[in-house]
PDB file of C-alpha atoms in Angstrom:
ATOM      1  CA  MET A1490     -45.559  76.327  -3.211  1.00 73.00           C
ATOM      2  CA  ASP A1491     -45.384  76.651  -7.201  1.00 83.00           C
ATOM      3  CA  PRO A1492     -43.790  74.389  -9.166  1.00 87.00           C
ATOM      4  CA  PHE A1493     -40.073  74.851  -9.754  1.00 91.00           C
ATOM      5  CA  VAL A1494     -41.201  73.514 -12.897  1.00 96.00           C
ATOM      6  CA  LYS A1495     -45.022  73.857 -14.483  1.00 96.00           C
ATOM      7  CA  LYS A1496     -46.110  71.165 -17.472  1.00 97.00           C
ATOM      8  CA  GLY A1497     -45.344  73.492 -20.898  1.00 97.00           C
ATOM      9  CA  ASP A1498     -41.886  75.327 -19.337  1.00 97.00           C
ATOM     10  CA  TRP A1499     -38.914  75.175 -21.664  1.00 97.00           C
ATOM     11  CA  ILE A1500     -36.693  74.416 -19.847  1.00 97.00           C
ATOM     12  CA  GLN A1501     -33.062  72.274 -19.398  1.00 97.00           C
ATOM     13  CA  ILE A1502     -32.771  68.565 -17.953  1.00 97.00           C
ATOM     14  CA  GLU A1503     -29.807  67.275 -16.516  1.00 97.00           C
ATOM     15  CA  ASP A1504     -29.413  63.345 -17.701  1.00 96.00           C
ATOM     16  CA  VAL A1505     -26.782  60.779 -16.515  1.00 96.00           C
ATOM     17  CA  VAL A1506     -25.869  59.495 -19.522  1.00 95.00           C
ATOM     18  CA  LEU A1507     -23.580  56.732 -18.199  1.00 94.00           C
ATOM     19  CA  PRO A1508     -22.064  56.520 -14.471  1.00 95.00           C
ATOM     20  CA  ALA A1509     -18.438  56.585 -13.718  1.00 93.00           C
ATOM     21  CA  GLY A1510     -16.967  53.410 -14.189  1.00 88.00           C
ATOM     22  CA  LYS A1511     -19.066  52.790 -16.441  1.00 92.00           C
ATOM     23  CA  ARG A1512     -17.669  54.508 -19.020  1.00 90.00           C
ATOM     24  CA  ALA A1513     -15.491  52.886 -21.636  1.00 89.00           C
ATOM     25  CA  PRO A1514     -11.678  51.135 -20.983  1.00 90.00           C
ATOM     26  CA  GLN A1515      -9.750  52.994 -22.936  1.00 92.00           C
ATOM     27  CA  VAL A1516     -11.075  56.468 -20.870  1.00 91.00           C
ATOM     28  CA  PRO A1517      -8.965  58.355 -19.618  1.00 92.00           C
ATOM     29  CA  GLU A1518      -8.187  57.697 -15.709  1.00 90.00           C
ATOM     30  CA  ASP A1519      -9.902  60.119 -14.305  1.00 91.00           C
ATOM     31  CA  THR A1520     -12.442  60.501 -16.376  1.00 92.00           C
ATOM     32  CA  GLN A1521     -13.302  57.173 -15.491  1.00 91.00           C
ATOM     33  CA  LYS A1522     -14.325  58.502 -12.431  1.00 93.00           C
ATOM     34  CA  CYS A1523     -16.792  61.218 -13.354  1.00 94.00           C
ATOM     35  CA  ASP A1524     -20.184  60.989 -15.249  1.00 95.00           C
ATOM     36  CA  LEU A1525     -20.761  60.946 -18.334  1.00 95.00           C
ATOM     37  CA  LYS A1526     -23.756  63.948 -18.003  1.00 96.00           C
ATOM     38  CA  MET A1527     -26.024  65.416 -20.984  1.00 96.00           C
ATOM     39  CA  TRP A1528     -27.983  68.440 -20.985  1.00 96.00           C
ATOM     40  CA  VAL A1529     -31.129  68.609 -22.871  1.00 97.00           C
ATOM     41  CA  LYS A1530     -33.709  71.774 -24.030  1.00 97.00           C
ATOM     42  CA  GLY A1531     -37.147  71.337 -24.297  1.00 97.00           C
ATOM     43  CA  GLU A1532     -40.802  71.864 -23.182  1.00 98.00           C
ATOM     44  CA  ALA A1533     -41.380  70.153 -19.722  1.00 98.00           C
ATOM     45  CA  LEU A1534     -44.436  67.477 -20.338  1.00 98.00           C
ATOM     46  CA  SER A1535     -45.244  67.895 -16.494  1.00 97.00           C
ATOM     47  CA  ASP A1536     -44.656  69.164 -12.716  1.00 96.00           C
ATOM     48  CA  ALA A1537     -42.239  69.510 -11.180  1.00 94.00           C
ATOM     49  CA  GLU A1538     -40.113  70.119  -8.082  1.00 90.00           C
ATOM     50  CA  GLU A1539     -35.671  70.996  -8.607  1.00 87.00           C
ATOM     51  CA  GLY A1540     -34.204  67.494  -9.440  1.00 88.00           C
ATOM     52  CA  GLU A1541     -36.960  65.680  -9.382  1.00 94.00           C
ATOM     53  CA  LEU A1542     -37.479  63.751 -12.730  1.00 96.00           C
ATOM     54  CA  VAL A1543     -39.268  65.330 -15.920  1.00 97.00           C
ATOM     55  CA  LYS A1544     -39.625  64.712 -18.850  1.00 98.00           C
ATOM     56  CA  ILE A1545     -39.729  67.253 -22.012  1.00 98.00           C
ATOM     57  CA  ARG A1546     -40.704  67.073 -25.887  1.00 98.00           C
ATOM     58  CA  THR A1547     -37.253  68.395 -27.781  1.00 97.00           C
ATOM     59  CA  THR A1548     -37.651  70.655 -31.015  1.00 95.00           C
ATOM     60  CA  THR A1549     -37.313  67.346 -33.076  1.00 95.00           C
ATOM     61  CA  GLY A1550     -40.046  65.900 -30.891  1.00 96.00           C
ATOM     62  CA  ARG A1551     -37.796  63.762 -28.348  1.00 97.00           C
ATOM     63  CA  ILE A1552     -39.011  62.160 -25.720  1.00 98.00           C
ATOM     64  CA  GLU A1553     -36.188  62.452 -22.848  1.00 98.00           C
ATOM     65  CA  LYS A1554     -36.197  62.246 -19.110  1.00 97.00           C
ATOM     66  CA  GLY A1555     -33.955  63.845 -16.294  1.00 97.00           C
ATOM     67  CA  CYS A1556     -33.361  66.374 -13.459  1.00 96.00           C
ATOM     68  CA  PRO A1557     -34.690  70.757 -14.757  1.00 96.00           C
ATOM     69  CA  THR A1558     -31.797  72.586 -13.383  1.00 94.00           C
ATOM     70  CA  ALA A1559     -33.166  76.531 -15.547  1.00 94.00           C
ATOM     71  CA  VAL A1560     -36.792  77.133 -16.652  1.00 95.00           C
ATOM     72  CA  ASN A1561     -36.248  79.991 -19.328  1.00 96.00           C
ATOM     73  CA  PRO A1562     -32.497  78.342 -20.177  1.00 95.00           C
ATOM     74  CA  GLY A1563     -30.056  80.958 -22.786  1.00 89.00           C
ATOM     75  CA  TYR A1564     -27.302  79.623 -25.200  1.00 86.00           C
ATOM     76  CA  ILE A1565     -23.054  79.973 -23.698  1.00 83.00           C
ATOM     77  CA  HIS A1566     -20.668  80.380 -25.641  1.00 83.00           C
ATOM     78  CA  ASP A1567     -17.267  80.608 -23.856  1.00 85.00           C
ATOM     79  CA  TYR A1568     -14.108  79.809 -25.591  1.00 84.00           C
ATOM     80  CA  GLY A1569     -11.777  79.701 -21.933  1.00 87.00           C
ATOM     81  CA  GLU A1570      -9.624  81.891 -20.638  1.00 90.00           C
ATOM     82  CA  PHE A1571      -7.362  84.420 -22.331  1.00 91.00           C
ATOM     83  CA  GLN A1572      -4.249  82.193 -23.609  1.00 90.00           C
ATOM     84  CA  PRO A1573      -1.174  84.255 -23.161  1.00 91.00           C
ATOM     85  CA  GLU A1574       0.838  81.813 -26.202  1.00 92.00           C
ATOM     86  CA  LEU A1575      -1.995  82.420 -28.442  1.00 91.00           C
ATOM     87  CA  LEU A1576      -1.075  86.455 -27.932  1.00 91.00           C
ATOM     88  CA  LYS A1577       2.066  85.660 -29.433  1.00 91.00           C
ATOM     89  CA  ILE A1578       1.368  83.443 -32.347  1.00 93.00           C
ATOM     90  CA  GLU A1579      -1.024  86.611 -33.902  1.00 91.00           C
ATOM     91  CA  HIS A1580       2.022  88.602 -33.057  1.00 91.00           C
ATOM     92  CA  GLN A1581       3.843  85.545 -36.003  1.00 92.00           C
ATOM     93  CA  LEU A1582       1.490  85.483 -37.966  1.00 92.00           C
ATOM     94  CA  LYS A1583       1.085  89.110 -38.596  1.00 91.00           C
ATOM     95  CA  GLN A1584       4.763  89.220 -39.409  1.00 91.00           C
ATOM     96  CA  ILE A1585       4.501  86.540 -41.280  1.00 92.00           C
ATOM     97  CA  LEU A1586       1.555  86.841 -43.469  1.00 92.00           C
ATOM     98  CA  PHE A1587       1.549  90.766 -43.406  1.00 91.00           C
ATOM     99  CA  GLY A1588       5.289  91.328 -44.178  1.00 85.00           C
ATOM    100  CA  GLY A1589       7.760  94.022 -41.838  1.00 64.00           C
ATOM    101  CA  GLU A1590      10.611  94.402 -39.774  1.00 59.00           C
ATOM    102  CA  SER A1591      12.974  90.843 -39.111  1.00 48.00           C
TER     103      SER A1591
END
């Protein structure tokens, strides 16, 4: 059976930077209960299975380690859910900038 990640694959890894309870004291209480995680993309330096630690080399040459989460990851940008309030603001702004009936 082939490994999840093969040496040389472009992958994304996940690593816990600070575990829950080790966060800065000024961080809100609900946030304190969560791990601080990072996700980094780079070239796998060895084969690895899902959930197994693997080292990667990033495009800037840094070496990072973590658990692989994706092979050939894409780029995803999201501005969140629709906010009805923003539609009202858009109409108000157009009224202020471009005039119209009062």
